[in-house]
mmCIF file of C-alpha atoms in Angstrom:
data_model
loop_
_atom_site.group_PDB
_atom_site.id
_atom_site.type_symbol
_atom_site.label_atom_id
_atom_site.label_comp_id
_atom_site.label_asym_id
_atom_site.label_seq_id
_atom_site.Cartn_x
_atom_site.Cartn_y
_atom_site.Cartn_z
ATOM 1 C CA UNK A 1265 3.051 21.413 -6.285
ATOM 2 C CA UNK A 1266 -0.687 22.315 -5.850
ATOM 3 C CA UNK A 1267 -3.829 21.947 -8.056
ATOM 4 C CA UNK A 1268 -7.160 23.684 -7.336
ATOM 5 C CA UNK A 1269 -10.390 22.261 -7.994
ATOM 6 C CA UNK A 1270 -13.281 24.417 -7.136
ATOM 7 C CA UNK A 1271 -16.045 23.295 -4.864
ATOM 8 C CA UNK A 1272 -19.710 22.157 -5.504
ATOM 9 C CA UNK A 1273 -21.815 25.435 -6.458
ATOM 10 C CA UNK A 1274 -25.417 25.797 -4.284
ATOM 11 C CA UNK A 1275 -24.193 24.951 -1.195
ATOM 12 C CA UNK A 1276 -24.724 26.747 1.445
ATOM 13 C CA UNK A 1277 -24.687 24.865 4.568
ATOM 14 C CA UNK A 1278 -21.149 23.871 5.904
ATOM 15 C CA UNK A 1279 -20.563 20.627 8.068
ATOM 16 C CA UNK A 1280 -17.185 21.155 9.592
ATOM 17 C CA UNK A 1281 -15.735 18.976 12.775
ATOM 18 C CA UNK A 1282 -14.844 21.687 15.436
ATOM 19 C CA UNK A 1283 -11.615 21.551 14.364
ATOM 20 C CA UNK A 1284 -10.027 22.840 11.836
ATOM 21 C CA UNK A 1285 -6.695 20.646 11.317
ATOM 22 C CA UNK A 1286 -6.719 16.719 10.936
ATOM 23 C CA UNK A 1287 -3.789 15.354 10.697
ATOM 24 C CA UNK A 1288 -3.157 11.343 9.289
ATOM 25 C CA UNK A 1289 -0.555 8.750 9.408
ATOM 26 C CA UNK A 1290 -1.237 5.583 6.838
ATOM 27 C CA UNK A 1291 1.251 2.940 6.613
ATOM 28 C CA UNK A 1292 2.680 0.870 3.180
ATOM 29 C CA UNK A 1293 1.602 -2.216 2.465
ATOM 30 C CA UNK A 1294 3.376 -6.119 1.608
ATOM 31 C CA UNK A 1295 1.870 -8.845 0.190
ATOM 32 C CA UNK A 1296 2.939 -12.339 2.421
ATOM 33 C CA UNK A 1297 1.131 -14.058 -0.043
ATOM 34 C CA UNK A 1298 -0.131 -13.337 -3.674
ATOM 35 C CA UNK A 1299 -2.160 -15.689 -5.504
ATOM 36 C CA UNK A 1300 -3.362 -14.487 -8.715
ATOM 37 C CA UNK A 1301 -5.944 -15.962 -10.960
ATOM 38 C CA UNK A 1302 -7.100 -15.713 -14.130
ATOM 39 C CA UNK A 1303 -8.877 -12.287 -15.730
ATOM 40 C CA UNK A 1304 -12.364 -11.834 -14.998
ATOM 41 C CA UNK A 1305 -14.580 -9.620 -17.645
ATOM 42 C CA UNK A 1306 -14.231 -6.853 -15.742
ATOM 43 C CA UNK A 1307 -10.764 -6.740 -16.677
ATOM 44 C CA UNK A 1308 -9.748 -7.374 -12.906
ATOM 45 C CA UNK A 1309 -7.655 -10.956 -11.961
ATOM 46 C CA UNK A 1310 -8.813 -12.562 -9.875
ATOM 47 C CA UNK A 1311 -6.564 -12.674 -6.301
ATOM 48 C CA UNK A 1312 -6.111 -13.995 -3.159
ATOM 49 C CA UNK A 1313 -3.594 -11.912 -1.212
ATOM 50 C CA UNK A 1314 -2.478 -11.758 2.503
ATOM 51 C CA UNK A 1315 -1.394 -8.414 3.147
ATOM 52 C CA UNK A 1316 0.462 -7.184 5.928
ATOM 53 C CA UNK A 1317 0.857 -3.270 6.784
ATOM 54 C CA UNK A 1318 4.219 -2.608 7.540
ATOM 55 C CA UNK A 1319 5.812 0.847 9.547
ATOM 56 C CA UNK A 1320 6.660 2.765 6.357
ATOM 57 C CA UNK A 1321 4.872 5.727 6.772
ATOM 58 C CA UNK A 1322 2.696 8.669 4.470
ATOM 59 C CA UNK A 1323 1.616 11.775 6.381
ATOM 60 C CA UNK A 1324 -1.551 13.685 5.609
ATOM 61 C CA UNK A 1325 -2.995 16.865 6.714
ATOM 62 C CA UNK A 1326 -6.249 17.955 5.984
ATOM 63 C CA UNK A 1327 -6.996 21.816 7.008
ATOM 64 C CA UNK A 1328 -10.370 23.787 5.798
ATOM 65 C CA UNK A 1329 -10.190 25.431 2.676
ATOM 66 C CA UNK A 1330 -12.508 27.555 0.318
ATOM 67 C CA UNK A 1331 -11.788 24.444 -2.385
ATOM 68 C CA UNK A 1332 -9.806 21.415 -3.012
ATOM 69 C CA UNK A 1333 -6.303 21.720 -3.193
ATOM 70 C CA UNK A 1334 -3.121 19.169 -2.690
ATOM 71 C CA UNK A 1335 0.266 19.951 -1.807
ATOM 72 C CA UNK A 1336 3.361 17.246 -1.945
ATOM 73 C CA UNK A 1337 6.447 17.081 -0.499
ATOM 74 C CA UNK A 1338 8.693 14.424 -0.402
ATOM 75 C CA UNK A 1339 8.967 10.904 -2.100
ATOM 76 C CA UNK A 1340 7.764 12.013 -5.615
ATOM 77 C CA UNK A 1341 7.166 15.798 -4.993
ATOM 78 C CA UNK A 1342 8.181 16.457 -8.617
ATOM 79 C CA UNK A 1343 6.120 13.745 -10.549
ATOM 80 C CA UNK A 1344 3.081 13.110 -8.757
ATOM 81 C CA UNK A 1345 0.008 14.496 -9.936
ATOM 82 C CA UNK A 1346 -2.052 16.780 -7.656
ATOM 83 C CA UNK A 1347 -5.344 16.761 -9.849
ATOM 84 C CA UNK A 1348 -8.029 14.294 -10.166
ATOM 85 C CA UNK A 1349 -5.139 11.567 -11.338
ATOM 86 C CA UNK A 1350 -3.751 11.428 -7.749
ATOM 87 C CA UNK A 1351 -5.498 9.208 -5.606
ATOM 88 C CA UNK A 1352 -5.674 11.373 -2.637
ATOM 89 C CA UNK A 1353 -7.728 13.744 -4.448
ATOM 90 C CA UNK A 1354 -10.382 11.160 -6.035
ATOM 91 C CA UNK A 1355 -10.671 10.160 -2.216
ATOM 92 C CA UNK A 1356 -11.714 13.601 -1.025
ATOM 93 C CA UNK A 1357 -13.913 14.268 -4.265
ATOM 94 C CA UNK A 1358 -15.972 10.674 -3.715
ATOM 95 C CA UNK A 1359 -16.102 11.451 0.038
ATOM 96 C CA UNK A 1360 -17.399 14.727 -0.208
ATOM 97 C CA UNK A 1361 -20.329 13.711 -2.698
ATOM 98 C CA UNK A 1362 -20.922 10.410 -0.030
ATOM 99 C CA UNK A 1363 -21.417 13.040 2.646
ATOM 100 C CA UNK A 1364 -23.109 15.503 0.175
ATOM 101 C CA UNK A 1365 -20.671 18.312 1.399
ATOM 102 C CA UNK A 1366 -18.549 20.690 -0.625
ATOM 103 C CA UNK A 1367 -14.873 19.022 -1.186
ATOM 104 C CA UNK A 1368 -13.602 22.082 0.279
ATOM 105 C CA UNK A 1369 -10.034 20.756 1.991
ATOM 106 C CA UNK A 1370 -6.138 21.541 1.666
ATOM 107 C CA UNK A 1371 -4.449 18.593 1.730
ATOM 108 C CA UNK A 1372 -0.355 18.300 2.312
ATOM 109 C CA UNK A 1373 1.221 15.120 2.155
ATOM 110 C CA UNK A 1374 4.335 14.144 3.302
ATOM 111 C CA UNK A 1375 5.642 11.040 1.137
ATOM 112 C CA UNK A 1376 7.824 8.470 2.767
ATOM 113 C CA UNK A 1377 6.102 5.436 0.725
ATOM 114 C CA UNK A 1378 8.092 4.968 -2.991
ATOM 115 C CA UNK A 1379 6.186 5.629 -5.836
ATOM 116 C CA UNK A 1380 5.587 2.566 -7.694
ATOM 117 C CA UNK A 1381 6.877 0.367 -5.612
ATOM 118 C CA UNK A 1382 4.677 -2.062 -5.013
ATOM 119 C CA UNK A 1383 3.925 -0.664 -1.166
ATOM 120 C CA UNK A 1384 0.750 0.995 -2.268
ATOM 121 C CA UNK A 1385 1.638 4.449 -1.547
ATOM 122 C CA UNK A 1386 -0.853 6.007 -3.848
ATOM 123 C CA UNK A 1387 -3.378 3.715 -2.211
ATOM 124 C CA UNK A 1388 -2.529 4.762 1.613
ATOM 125 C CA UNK A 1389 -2.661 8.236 0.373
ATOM 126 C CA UNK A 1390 -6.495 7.661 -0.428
ATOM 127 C CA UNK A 1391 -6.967 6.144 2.604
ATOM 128 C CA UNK A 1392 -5.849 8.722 4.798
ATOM 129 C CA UNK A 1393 -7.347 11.339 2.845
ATOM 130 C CA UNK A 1394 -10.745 9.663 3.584
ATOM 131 C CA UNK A 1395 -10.006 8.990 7.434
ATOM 132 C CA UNK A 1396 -8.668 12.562 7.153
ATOM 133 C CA UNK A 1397 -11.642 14.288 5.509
ATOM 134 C CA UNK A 1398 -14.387 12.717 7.460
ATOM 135 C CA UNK A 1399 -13.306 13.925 10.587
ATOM 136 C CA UNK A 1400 -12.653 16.870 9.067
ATOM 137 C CA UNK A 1401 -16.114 17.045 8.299
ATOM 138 C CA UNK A 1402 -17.784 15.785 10.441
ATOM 139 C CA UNK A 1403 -19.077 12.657 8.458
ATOM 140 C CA UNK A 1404 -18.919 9.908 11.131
ATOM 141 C CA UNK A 1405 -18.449 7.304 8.841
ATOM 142 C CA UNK A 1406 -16.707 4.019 10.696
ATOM 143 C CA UNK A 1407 -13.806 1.925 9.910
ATOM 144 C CA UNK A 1408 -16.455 -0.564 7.645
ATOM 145 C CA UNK A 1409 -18.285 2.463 5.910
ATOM 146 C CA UNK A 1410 -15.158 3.792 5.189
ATOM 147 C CA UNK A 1411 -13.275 0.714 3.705
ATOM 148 C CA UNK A 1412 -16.470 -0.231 1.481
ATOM 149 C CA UNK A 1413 -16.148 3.780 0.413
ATOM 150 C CA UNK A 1414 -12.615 2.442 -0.366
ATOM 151 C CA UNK A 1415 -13.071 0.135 -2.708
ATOM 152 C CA UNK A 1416 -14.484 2.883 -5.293
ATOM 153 C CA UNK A 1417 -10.907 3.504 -5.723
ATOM 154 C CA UNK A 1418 -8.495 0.796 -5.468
ATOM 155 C CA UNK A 1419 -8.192 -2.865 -4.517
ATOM 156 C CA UNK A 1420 -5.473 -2.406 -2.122
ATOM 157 C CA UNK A 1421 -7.059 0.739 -0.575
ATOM 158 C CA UNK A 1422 -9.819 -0.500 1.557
ATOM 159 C CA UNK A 1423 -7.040 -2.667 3.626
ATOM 160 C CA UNK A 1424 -5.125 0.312 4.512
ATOM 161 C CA UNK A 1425 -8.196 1.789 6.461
ATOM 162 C CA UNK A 1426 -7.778 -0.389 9.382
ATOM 163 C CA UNK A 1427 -4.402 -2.075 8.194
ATOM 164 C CA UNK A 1428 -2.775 -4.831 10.430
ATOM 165 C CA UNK A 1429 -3.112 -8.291 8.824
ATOM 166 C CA UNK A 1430 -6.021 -9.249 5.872
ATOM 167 C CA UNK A 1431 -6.811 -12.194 3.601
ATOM 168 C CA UNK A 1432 -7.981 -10.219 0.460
ATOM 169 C CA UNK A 1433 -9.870 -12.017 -1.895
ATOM 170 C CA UNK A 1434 -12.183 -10.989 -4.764
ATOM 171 C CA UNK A 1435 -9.437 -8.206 -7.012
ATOM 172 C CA UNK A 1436 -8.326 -7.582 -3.453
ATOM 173 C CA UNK A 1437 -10.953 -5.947 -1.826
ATOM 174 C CA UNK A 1438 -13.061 -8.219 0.243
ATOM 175 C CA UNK A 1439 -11.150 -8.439 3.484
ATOM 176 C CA UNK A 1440 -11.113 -11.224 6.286
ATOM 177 C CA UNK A 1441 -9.080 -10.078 9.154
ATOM 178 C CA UNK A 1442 -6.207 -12.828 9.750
ATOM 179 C CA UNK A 1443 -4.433 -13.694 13.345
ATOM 180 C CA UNK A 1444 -0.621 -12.786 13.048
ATOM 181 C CA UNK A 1445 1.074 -13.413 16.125
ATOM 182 C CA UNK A 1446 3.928 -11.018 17.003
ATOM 183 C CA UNK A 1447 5.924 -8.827 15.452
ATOM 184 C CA UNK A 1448 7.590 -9.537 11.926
ATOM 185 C CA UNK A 1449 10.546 -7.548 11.011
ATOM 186 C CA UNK A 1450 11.556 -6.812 7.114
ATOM 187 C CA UNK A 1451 14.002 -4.971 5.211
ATOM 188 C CA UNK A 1452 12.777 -3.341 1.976
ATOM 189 C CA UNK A 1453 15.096 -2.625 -1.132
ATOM 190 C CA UNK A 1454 13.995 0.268 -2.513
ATOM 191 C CA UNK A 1455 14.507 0.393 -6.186
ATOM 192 C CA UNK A 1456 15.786 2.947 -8.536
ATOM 193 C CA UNK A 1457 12.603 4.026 -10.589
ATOM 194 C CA UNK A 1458 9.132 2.248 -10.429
ATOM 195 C CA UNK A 1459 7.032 -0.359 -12.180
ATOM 196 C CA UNK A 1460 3.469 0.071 -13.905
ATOM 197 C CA UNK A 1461 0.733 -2.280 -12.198
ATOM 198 C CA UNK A 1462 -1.018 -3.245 -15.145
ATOM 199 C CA UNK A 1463 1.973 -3.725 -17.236
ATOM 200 C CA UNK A 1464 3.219 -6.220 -14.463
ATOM 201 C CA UNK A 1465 0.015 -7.991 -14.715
ATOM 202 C CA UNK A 1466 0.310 -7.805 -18.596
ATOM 203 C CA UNK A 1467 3.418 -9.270 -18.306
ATOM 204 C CA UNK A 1468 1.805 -12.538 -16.436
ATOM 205 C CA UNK A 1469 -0.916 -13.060 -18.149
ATOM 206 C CA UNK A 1470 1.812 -13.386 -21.407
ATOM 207 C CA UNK A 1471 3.920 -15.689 -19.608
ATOM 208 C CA UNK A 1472 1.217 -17.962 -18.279
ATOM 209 C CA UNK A 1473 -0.064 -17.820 -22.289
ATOM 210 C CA UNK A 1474 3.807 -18.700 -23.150
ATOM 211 C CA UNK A 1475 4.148 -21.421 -20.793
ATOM 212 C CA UNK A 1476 6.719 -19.649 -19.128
ATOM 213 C CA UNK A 1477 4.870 -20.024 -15.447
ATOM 214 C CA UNK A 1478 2.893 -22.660 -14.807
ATOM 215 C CA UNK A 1479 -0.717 -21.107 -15.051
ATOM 216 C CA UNK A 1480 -2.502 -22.341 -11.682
ATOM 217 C CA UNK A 1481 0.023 -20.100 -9.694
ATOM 218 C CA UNK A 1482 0.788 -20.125 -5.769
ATOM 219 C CA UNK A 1483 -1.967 -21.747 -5.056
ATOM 220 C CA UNK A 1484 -4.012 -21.469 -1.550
ATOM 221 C CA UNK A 1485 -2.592 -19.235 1.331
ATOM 222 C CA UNK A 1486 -3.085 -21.992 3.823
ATOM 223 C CA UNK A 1487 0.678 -22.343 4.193
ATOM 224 C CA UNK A 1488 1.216 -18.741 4.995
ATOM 225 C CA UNK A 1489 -1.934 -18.301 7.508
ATOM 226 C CA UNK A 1490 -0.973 -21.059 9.559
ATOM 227 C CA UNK A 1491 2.896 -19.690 9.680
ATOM 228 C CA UNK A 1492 1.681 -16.895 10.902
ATOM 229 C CA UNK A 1493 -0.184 -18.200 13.598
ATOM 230 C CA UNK A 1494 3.028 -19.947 14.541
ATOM 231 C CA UNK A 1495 5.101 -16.931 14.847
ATOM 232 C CA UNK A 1496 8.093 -18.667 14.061
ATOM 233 C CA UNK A 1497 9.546 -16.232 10.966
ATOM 234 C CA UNK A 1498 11.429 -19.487 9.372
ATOM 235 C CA UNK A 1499 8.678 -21.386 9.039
ATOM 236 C CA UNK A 1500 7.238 -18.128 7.483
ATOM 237 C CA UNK A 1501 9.986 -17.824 5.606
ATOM 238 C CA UNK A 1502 9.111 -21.139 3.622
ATOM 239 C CA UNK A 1503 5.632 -20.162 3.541
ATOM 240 C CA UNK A 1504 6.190 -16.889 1.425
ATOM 241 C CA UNK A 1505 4.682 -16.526 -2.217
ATOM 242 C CA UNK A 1506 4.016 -14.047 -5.328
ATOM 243 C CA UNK A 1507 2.722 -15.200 -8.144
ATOM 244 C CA UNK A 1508 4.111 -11.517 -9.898
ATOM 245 C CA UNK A 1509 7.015 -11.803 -9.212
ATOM 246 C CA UNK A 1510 8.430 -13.423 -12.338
ATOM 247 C CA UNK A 1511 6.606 -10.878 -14.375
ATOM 248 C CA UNK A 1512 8.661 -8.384 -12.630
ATOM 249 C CA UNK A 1513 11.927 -10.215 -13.296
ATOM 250 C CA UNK A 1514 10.765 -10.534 -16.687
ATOM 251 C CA UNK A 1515 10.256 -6.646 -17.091
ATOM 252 C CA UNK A 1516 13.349 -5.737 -14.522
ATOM 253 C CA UNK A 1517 16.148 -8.627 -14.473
ATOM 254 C CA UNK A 1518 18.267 -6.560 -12.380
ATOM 255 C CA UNK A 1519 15.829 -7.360 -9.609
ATOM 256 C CA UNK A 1520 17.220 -10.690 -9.281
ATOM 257 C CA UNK A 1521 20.488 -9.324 -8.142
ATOM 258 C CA UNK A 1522 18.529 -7.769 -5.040
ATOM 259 C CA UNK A 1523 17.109 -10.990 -4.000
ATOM 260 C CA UNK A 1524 20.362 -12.576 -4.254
ATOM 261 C CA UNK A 1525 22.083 -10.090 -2.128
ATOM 262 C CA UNK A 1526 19.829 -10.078 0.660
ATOM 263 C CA UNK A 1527 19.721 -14.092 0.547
ATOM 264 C CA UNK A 1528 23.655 -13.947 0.164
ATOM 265 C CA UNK A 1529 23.636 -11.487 3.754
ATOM 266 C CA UNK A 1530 21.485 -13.751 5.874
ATOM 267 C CA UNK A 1531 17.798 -12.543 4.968
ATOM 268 C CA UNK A 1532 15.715 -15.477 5.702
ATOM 269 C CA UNK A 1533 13.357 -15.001 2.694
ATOM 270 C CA UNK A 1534 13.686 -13.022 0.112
ATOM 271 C CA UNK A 1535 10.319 -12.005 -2.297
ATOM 272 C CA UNK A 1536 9.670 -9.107 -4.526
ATOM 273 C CA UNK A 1537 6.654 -6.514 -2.848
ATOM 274 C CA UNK A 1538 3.575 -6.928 -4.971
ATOM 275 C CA UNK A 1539 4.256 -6.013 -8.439
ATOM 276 C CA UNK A 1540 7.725 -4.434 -7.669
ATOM 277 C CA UNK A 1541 10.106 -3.366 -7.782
ATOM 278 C CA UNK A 1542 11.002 -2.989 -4.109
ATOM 279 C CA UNK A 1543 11.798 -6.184 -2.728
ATOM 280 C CA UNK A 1544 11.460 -7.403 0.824
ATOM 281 C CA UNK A 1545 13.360 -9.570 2.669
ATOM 282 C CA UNK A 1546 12.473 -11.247 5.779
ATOM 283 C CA UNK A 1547 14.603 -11.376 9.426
ATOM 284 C CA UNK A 1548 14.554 -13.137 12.017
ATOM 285 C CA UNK A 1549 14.109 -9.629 14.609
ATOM 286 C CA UNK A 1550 15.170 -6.239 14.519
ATOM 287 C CA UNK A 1551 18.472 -6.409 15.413
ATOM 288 C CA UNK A 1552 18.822 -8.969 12.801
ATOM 289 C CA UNK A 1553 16.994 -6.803 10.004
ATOM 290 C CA UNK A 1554 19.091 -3.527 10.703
ATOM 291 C CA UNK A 1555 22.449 -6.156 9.951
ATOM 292 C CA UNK A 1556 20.913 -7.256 6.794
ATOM 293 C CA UNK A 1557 19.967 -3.444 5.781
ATOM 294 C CA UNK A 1558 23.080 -2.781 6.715
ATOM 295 C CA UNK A 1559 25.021 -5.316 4.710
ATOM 296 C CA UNK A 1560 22.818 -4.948 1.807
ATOM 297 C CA UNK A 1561 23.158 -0.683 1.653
ATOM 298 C CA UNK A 1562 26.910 -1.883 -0.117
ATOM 299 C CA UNK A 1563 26.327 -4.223 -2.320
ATOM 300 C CA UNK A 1564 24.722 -1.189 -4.454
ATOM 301 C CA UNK A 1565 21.811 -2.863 -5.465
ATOM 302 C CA UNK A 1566 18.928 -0.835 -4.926
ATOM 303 C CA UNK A 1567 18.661 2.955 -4.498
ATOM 304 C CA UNK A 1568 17.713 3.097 -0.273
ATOM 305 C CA UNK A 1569 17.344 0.059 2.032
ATOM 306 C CA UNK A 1570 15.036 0.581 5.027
ATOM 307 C CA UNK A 1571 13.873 -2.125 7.876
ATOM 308 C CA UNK A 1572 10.130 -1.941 9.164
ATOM 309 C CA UNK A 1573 7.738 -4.141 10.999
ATOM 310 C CA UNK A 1574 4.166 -5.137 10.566
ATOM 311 C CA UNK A 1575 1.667 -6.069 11.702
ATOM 312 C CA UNK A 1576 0.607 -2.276 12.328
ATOM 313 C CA UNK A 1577 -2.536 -0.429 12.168
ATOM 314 C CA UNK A 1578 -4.037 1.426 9.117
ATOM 315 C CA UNK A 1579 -4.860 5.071 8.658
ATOM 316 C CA UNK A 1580 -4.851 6.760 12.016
ATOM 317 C CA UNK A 1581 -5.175 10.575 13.130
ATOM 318 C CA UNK A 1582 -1.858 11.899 15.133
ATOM 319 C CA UNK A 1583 -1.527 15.014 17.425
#
């Protein structure tokens, strides 16, 4: 799948890094905590989130190119859009004009992330497309100029520049780096099909109206931050919160079956990933996660079951 969108005219100076390949890894994200508030005028809630990126991986590869083309393979090859509406692209496009270069770049990605998940695929995409592009280049923009770029295009996409473990406040995109100690393992339940963001929210914002959730939400994250400075994952565990996530049992009751399965074989928590449908669950180490995946792969609950760890870094280049 590929969509060309022609360069800038009257340029005529190219600023290209000496070489002419970058390749970019970007990880998924969780949310350990998400608080959401009421919406502002800007049409945004506003949240307080502690997200956590987690060793689910995209791939992108960003080679020169007389314009600006995307390729996809993978996760979503046959429904993702490889114009303007794909987030990837919007990155290069508001990167090149930053740097006041042509967006001249081929992009492939290699999806691993689901689509709609609630693991902010299409926002890691745009993250590595703008680590990708400005060493590609040449821009020399760091971690900070990037991430601020960032938030032109997504709340959850600044985080996944430099990844590991945030506090996110504002609609997600002011960032606070947070101290998680050691490694946490998860399993994720990938779900058959995806859900819509903004319906999700929707779908609070009419229950809170209902009565259906109590309005003031999850509260604070001061539970969560100081579990994770204890590194003990049942005390985490208790600490775990998402104020979506009835909203996305509203919208997909079948989720609730997940949870229960992964609860019924020994998960220690059990939470739906942002605004769903994959649903995480949380062990107590790796050898404990792959005997949950493992255990949860037949109850025939979700469409794939995969076990990752977090805290890991954001977009990176690779060899």
């Amino acid at each position: 799948m590929s969509e060309a969108v022609e360069p800038a005219a009257g340029y005529d100076g190219p600023r290209l890094a000496a070489s002419g390949s970058v390749r970019v890894r970007v990880p998924a994200k969780i949310n350990l905590h998400l608080g959401v508030g009421p919406r502002r005028p800007d049409g945004f809630h506003e949240l307080t989130t502690v997200y956590q990126a987690i060793s689910l991986y995209d791939e992108l590869t960003a080679d020169r190119a007389d314009r600006l083309e995307l390729v996809v393979e993978g996760e979503g090859a046959d429904v993702l859009p490889t114009d303007e509406n794909n987030l990837a692209v919007r990155a290069a496009v508001l990167l090149a004009d930053h740097l006041g270069v042509p967006p001249r770049v081929r992009l492939h990605l290699r999806k691993q992330i689901p689509l709609a998940g609630g693991l902010a695929g299409g926002s890691a995409d745009a993250a590595a497309a703008l680590v990708a592009c400005d060493a590609l280049w040449d821009g020399g923009l760091d971690r900070n100029e990037l991430a601020t770029l960032a938030a032109d295009l997504g709340s959850d996409v600044p985080f996944l520049v430099p990844g590991g473990t945030a506090l996110g406040t504002g609609r997600g995109e002011v960032l606070s780096p947070v101290l998680a100690v050691g490694t946490w393992h998860w399993v994720v339940a990938v779900a058959d099909g995806g859900l819509s963001t903004p319906t999700v929210y929707a779908k609070l914002d009419a229950l809170r109206d209902a009565g259906t959730v109590p309005a003031e939400g999850v509260g604070a994250p001061d539970e969560l931050l100081a579990a994770l400075r204890q590194h003990d994952p049942r005390v985490l565990a208790a600490a775990l919160a998402n104020d979506m996530q009835a909203a996305a049992l509203a919208l997909r009751p079948t989720l609730a079956r997940t949870l229960d399965a992964g609860l019924a074989e020994g998960a220690l928590a059990a939470l739906v990933s942002g605004s769903g449908p994959s649903c995480l669950f949380l062990a107590a180490d790796a050898d404990h996660a792959a005997s949950v995946a493992a255990r949860l792969t037949t109850h025939g609950v979700c469409r794939t079951v995969r076990t990752a760890h977090g805290p890991v870094p954001g977009a990176r280049t690779t060899p």
